[in-house]
Structure formats: structure tokens, C-alpha cells
Short mmCIF file of C-alpha atoms in Angstrom, two decimals:
data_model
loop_
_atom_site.label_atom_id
_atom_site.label_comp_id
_atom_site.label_asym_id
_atom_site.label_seq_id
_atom_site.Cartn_x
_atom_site.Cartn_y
_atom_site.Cartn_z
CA UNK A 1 10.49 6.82 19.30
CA UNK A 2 10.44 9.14 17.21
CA UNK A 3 6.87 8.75 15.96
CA UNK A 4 5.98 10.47 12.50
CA UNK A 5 8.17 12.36 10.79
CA UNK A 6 7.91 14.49 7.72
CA UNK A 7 10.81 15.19 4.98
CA UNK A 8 11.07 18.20 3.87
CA UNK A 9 9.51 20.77 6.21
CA UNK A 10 9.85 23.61 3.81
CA UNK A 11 9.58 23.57 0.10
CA UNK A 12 8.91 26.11 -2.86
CA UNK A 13 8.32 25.21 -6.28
CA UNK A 14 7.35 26.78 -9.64
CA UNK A 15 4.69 25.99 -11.08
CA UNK A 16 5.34 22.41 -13.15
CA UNK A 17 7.89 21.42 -10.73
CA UNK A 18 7.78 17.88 -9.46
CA UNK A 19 8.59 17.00 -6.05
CA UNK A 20 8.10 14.29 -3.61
CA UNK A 21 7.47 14.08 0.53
CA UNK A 22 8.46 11.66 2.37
CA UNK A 23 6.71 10.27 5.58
CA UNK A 24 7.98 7.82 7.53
CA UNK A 25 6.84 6.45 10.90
CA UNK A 26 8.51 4.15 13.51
CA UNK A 27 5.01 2.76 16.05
CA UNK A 28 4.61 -0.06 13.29
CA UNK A 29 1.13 1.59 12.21
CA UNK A 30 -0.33 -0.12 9.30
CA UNK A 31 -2.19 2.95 8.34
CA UNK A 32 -1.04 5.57 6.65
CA UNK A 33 -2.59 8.97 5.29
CA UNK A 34 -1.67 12.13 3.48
CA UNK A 35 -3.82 15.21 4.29
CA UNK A 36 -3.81 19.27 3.17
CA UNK A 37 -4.43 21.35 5.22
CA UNK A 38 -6.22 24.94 3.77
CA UNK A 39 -7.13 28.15 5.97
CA UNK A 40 -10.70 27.36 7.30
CA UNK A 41 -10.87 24.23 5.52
CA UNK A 42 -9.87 21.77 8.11
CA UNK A 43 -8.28 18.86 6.77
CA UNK A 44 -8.89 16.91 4.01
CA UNK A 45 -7.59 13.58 3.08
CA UNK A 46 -5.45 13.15 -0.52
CA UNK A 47 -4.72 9.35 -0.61
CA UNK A 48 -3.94 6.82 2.10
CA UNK A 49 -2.54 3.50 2.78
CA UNK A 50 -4.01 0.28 4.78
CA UNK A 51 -1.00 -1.88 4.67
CA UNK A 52 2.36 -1.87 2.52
CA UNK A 53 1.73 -2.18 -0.69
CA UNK A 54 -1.96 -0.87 -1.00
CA UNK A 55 -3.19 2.84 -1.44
CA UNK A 56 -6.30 4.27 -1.99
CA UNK A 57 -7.52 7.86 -2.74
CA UNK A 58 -9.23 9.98 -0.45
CA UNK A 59 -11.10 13.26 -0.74
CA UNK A 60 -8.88 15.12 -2.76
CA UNK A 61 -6.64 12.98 -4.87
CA UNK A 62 -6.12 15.32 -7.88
CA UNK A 63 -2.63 16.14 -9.05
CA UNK A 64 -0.87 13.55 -6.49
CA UNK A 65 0.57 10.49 -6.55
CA UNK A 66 1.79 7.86 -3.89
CA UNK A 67 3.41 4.81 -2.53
CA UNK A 68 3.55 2.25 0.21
CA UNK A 69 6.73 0.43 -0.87
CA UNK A 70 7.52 -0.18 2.85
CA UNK A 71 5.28 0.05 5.85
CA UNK A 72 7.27 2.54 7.71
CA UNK A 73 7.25 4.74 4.83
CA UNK A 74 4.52 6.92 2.85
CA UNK A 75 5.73 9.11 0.01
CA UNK A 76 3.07 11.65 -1.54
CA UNK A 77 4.37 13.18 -5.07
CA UNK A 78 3.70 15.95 -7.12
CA UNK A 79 4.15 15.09 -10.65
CA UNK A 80 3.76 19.19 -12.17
CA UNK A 81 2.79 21.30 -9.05
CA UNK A 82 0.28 24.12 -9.23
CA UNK A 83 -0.50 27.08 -7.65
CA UNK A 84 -3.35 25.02 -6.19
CA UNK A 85 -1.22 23.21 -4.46
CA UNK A 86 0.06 25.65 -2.13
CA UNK A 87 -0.98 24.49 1.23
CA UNK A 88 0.45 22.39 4.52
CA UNK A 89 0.60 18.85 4.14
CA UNK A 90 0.23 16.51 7.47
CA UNK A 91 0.90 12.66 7.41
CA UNK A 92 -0.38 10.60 9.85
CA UNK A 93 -0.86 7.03 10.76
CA UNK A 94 -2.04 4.87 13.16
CA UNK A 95 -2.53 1.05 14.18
CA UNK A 96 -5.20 -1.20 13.23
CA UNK A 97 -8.06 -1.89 14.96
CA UNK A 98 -12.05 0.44 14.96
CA UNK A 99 -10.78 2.85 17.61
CA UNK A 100 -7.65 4.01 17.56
CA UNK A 101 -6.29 7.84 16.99
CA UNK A 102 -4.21 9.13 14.29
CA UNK A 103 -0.84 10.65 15.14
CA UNK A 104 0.49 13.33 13.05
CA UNK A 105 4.05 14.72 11.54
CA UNK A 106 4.95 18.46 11.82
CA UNK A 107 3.45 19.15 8.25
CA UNK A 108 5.47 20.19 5.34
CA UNK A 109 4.38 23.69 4.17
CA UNK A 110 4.56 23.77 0.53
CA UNK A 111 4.20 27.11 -2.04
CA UNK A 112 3.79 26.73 -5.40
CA UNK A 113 4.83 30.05 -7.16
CA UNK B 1 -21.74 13.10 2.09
CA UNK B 2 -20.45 12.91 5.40
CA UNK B 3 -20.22 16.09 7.01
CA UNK B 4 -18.53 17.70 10.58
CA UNK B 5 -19.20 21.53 11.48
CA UNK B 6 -18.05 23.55 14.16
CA UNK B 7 -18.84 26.70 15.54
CA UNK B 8 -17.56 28.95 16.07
CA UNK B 9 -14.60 28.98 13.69
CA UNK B 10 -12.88 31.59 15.58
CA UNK B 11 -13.00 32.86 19.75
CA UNK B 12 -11.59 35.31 21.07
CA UNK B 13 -11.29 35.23 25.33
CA UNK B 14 -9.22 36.52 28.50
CA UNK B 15 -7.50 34.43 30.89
CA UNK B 16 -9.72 32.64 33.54
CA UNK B 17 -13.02 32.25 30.85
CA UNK B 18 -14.72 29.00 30.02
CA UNK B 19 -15.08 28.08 26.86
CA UNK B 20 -17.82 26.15 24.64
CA UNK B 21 -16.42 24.87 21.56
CA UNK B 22 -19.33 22.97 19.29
CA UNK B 23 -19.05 20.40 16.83
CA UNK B 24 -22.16 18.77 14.81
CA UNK B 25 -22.40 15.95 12.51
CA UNK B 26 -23.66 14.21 9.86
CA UNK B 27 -22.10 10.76 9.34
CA UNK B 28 -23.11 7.24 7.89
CA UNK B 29 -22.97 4.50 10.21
CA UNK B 30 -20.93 6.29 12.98
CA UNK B 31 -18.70 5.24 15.17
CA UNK B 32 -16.52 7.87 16.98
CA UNK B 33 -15.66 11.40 17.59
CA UNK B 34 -12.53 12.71 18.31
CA UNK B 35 -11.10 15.90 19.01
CA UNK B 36 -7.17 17.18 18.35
CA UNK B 37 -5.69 20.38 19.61
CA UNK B 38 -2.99 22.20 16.71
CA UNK B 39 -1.05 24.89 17.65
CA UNK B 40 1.88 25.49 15.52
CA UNK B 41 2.23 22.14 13.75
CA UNK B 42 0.74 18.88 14.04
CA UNK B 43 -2.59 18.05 15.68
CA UNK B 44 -2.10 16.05 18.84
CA UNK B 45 -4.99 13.90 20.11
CA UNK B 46 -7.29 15.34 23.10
CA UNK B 47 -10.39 12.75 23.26
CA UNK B 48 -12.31 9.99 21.64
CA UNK B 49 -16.44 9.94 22.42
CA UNK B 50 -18.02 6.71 21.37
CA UNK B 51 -21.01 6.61 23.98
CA UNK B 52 -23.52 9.03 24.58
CA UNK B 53 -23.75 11.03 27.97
CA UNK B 54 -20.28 10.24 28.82
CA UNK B 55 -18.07 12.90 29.89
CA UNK B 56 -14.69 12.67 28.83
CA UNK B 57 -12.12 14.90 31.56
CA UNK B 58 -8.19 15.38 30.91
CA UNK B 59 -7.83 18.74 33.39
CA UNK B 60 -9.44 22.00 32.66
CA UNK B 61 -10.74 19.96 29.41
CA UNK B 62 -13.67 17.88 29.19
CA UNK B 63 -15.79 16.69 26.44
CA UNK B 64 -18.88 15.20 25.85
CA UNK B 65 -21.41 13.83 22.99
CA UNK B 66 -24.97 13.47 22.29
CA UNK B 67 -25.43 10.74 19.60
CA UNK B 68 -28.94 11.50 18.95
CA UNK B 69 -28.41 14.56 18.17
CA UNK B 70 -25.11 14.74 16.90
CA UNK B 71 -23.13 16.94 18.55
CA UNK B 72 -20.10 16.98 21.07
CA UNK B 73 -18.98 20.01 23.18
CA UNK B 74 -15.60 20.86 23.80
CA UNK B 75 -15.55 22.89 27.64
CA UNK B 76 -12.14 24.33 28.47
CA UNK B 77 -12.35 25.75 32.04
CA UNK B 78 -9.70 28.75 33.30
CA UNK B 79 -8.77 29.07 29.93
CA UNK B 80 -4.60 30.09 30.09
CA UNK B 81 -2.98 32.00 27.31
CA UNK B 82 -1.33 28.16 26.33
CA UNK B 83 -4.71 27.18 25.40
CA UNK B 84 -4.48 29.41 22.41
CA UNK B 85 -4.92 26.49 19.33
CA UNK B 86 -7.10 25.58 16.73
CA UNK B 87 -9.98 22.64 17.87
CA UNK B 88 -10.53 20.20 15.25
CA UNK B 89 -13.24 17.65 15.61
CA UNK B 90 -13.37 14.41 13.57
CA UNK B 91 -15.57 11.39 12.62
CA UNK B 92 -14.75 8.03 12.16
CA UNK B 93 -17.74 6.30 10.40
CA UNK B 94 -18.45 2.87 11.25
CA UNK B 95 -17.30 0.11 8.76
CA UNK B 96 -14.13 2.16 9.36
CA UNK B 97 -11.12 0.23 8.00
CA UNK B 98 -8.12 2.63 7.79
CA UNK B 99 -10.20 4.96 5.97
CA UNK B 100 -10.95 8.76 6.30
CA UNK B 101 -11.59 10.39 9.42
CA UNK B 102 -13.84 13.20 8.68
CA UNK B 103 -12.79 16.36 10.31
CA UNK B 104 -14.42 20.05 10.79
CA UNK B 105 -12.84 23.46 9.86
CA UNK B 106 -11.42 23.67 13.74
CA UNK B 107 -12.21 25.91 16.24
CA UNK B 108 -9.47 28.75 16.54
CA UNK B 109 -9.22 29.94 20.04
CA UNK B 110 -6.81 32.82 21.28
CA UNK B 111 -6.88 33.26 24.68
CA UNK B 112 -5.51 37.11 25.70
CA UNK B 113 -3.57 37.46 28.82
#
């Protein structure tokens, strides 16, 4: 298994670039989530998923977009990056059920110049 | 707003130390706490508290939580320099279905041969 992986790792833009990550998993989670991840901010969530076809926003949605067309994969998309934007982004999932951890991808670490 | 604070955000030790790492809560309906080590990429799960009083032990690690008054310790015994990582402790609120985990700034620990 190669449990959750994240497409691309690296990735500048200029600002008002679009761009889109893709996270896929292969442990049949139904949940899905996008987080950022900010120096001494810990991580906060962006959207995420409870099944294919469903998505819901999380903490920080502003500026992203995403999809659950399939249930292995979770794409998060920047429609005109910012500056703001600059930051590590993890994906994780997990399965169903009230106590169960989430596993994470390596993180894609994204500048916005 | 549900909230998860650690302290201290940064430690600095030698080889052979034990370490307290502290995480407090404030969380609606909660259910459990976990706790993820990162060091260089993703955060890989450590422990999941859902009782009270019940000590949690993987190795040199152990873990613990008081649910009245809403904390958990993180104890790392003859801390080695591979310990170095940031601690991140999350909440999963009760009523939990796929959504958020709530997670604290992290704990960064470098341990100095």
C-alpha cells in the first residue's frame, strides 16, 4: 500500500496563477481532508470530504476549491493564488467510524511569489 | 470555538532527559485526543486518549489525559537525538462525523547529542 500520496511535492507560482493538487489514497478511507500547514500555527483544515461526491469547508476555505469525483481521490485547487497562500499543504484521510486516526501525505510545499 | 494549546511551543534538551510536553483543551462535546509526531513531512500517529487516568505506553513514550481538566501530557523518557520532531495534539469533538480534528500549534522538540 502505498497509503496517501500527494501530487506535486514542490510548486511555485506567481501571484494569479491557478494550480491544482492532487491527493489520492489507496486504504479505501471515506474521509478525506485538505489542511495548511503555517509556522506556529499548527494545522488548520481548508475543506474536506465524507464520501465521493460530497465536500464541505473547513476552517479556512478562502481562495480554494475542491472535488471528490472519486473516493480514492481529493483534488484541492487554487483558482488565482496569492501570496497568502504560501504554505505546506497535508492531505489526509481516514476510515469511517468515531475513533479512528488520520493518516497523512508528505505535504506539498507551495510559494506563491 | 473549539480550542487546543500546547506548551511549550519549542524545547530544547540533551540526550538521556525526560520530557513533558502539555496540551490543554477546550472542546464541545469531546470525544478524543490524539497526538502525531512530524519530523520532516507528514505527521504520523503516536496515541489516541479517550478515558481519563489511562496511560497510554508505546516505548520511551507514554501519554496520558485528564478529562476534567482538560489536559493530556506527552512524557518521552531517554530522549535520543531521533526524537527531535514537532508534537501536535488534536481533538476530535463528539458528534464527530468525518469532520475537523482540532489540532494545537505542536510542540517542537530538538534533542542535542
Amino acid at each position: 500500500n502505498a497509503g496517501v500520496t500527494q501530487t506535486p511535492k514542490f510548486r511555485v507560482l506567481k501571484t494569479g496563477q491557478s494550480m491544482t493538487l492532487l491527493c489520492a489514497q489507496d486504504m479505501n478511507h471515506e474521509y478525506m481532508y485538505w489542511y495548511r500547514q503555517d509556522p506556529g500555527m499548527g494545522l488548520r483544515l481548508i475543506h474536506y470530504s465524507v464520501g465521493e461526491g460530497t465536500t464541505a469547508k473547513g476552517e479556512v476555505p478562502d481562495g480554494y476549491n475542491v472535488s471528490r469525483l472519486k473516493k480514492q481521490n481529493f483534488l484541492l485547487g487554487l483558482e488565482s493564488a496569492a501570496p497568502s497562500q504560501t504554505s505546506v499543504y497535508f492531505c489526509a484521510s481516514r476510515s469511517g467510524g468515531a475513533y479512528n486516526e488520520q493518516f497523512f501525505g508528505p505535504g506539498t510545499r507551495l510559494t506563491v511569489l | 470555538e473549539d480550542k487546543v494549546v500546547q506548551s511549550p511551543l519549542s524545547l530544547v534538551v540533551h540526550e538521556g532527559d525526560t520530557v513533558t510536553l502539555n496540551c490543554s483543551y477546550e472542546v464541545t462535546n469531546f470525544r478524543s485526543l490524539l497526538w502525531y509526531k512530524q519530523e520532516k513531512k507528514a505527521p504520523t500517529f503516536l496515541f489516541m486518549l479517550t478515558s481519563s487516568g489511562i496511560e497510554k505506553k508505546s516505548g520511551r513514550l507514554s501519554s496520558i489525559l485528564d478529562k476534567k481538566e482538560l489536559f493530556s501530557i506527552l512524557n518521552i523518557t531517554a530522549t535520543q537525538t531521533g526524537d527531535s520532531a514537532i508534537y501536535l495534539c488534536a481533538v476530535a469533538p463528539a458528534g464527530y462525523s468525518g469532520q475537523n480534528f482540532v489540532f494545537g500549534p505542536g510542540t517542537r522538540l530538538s534533542v542535542l547529542p
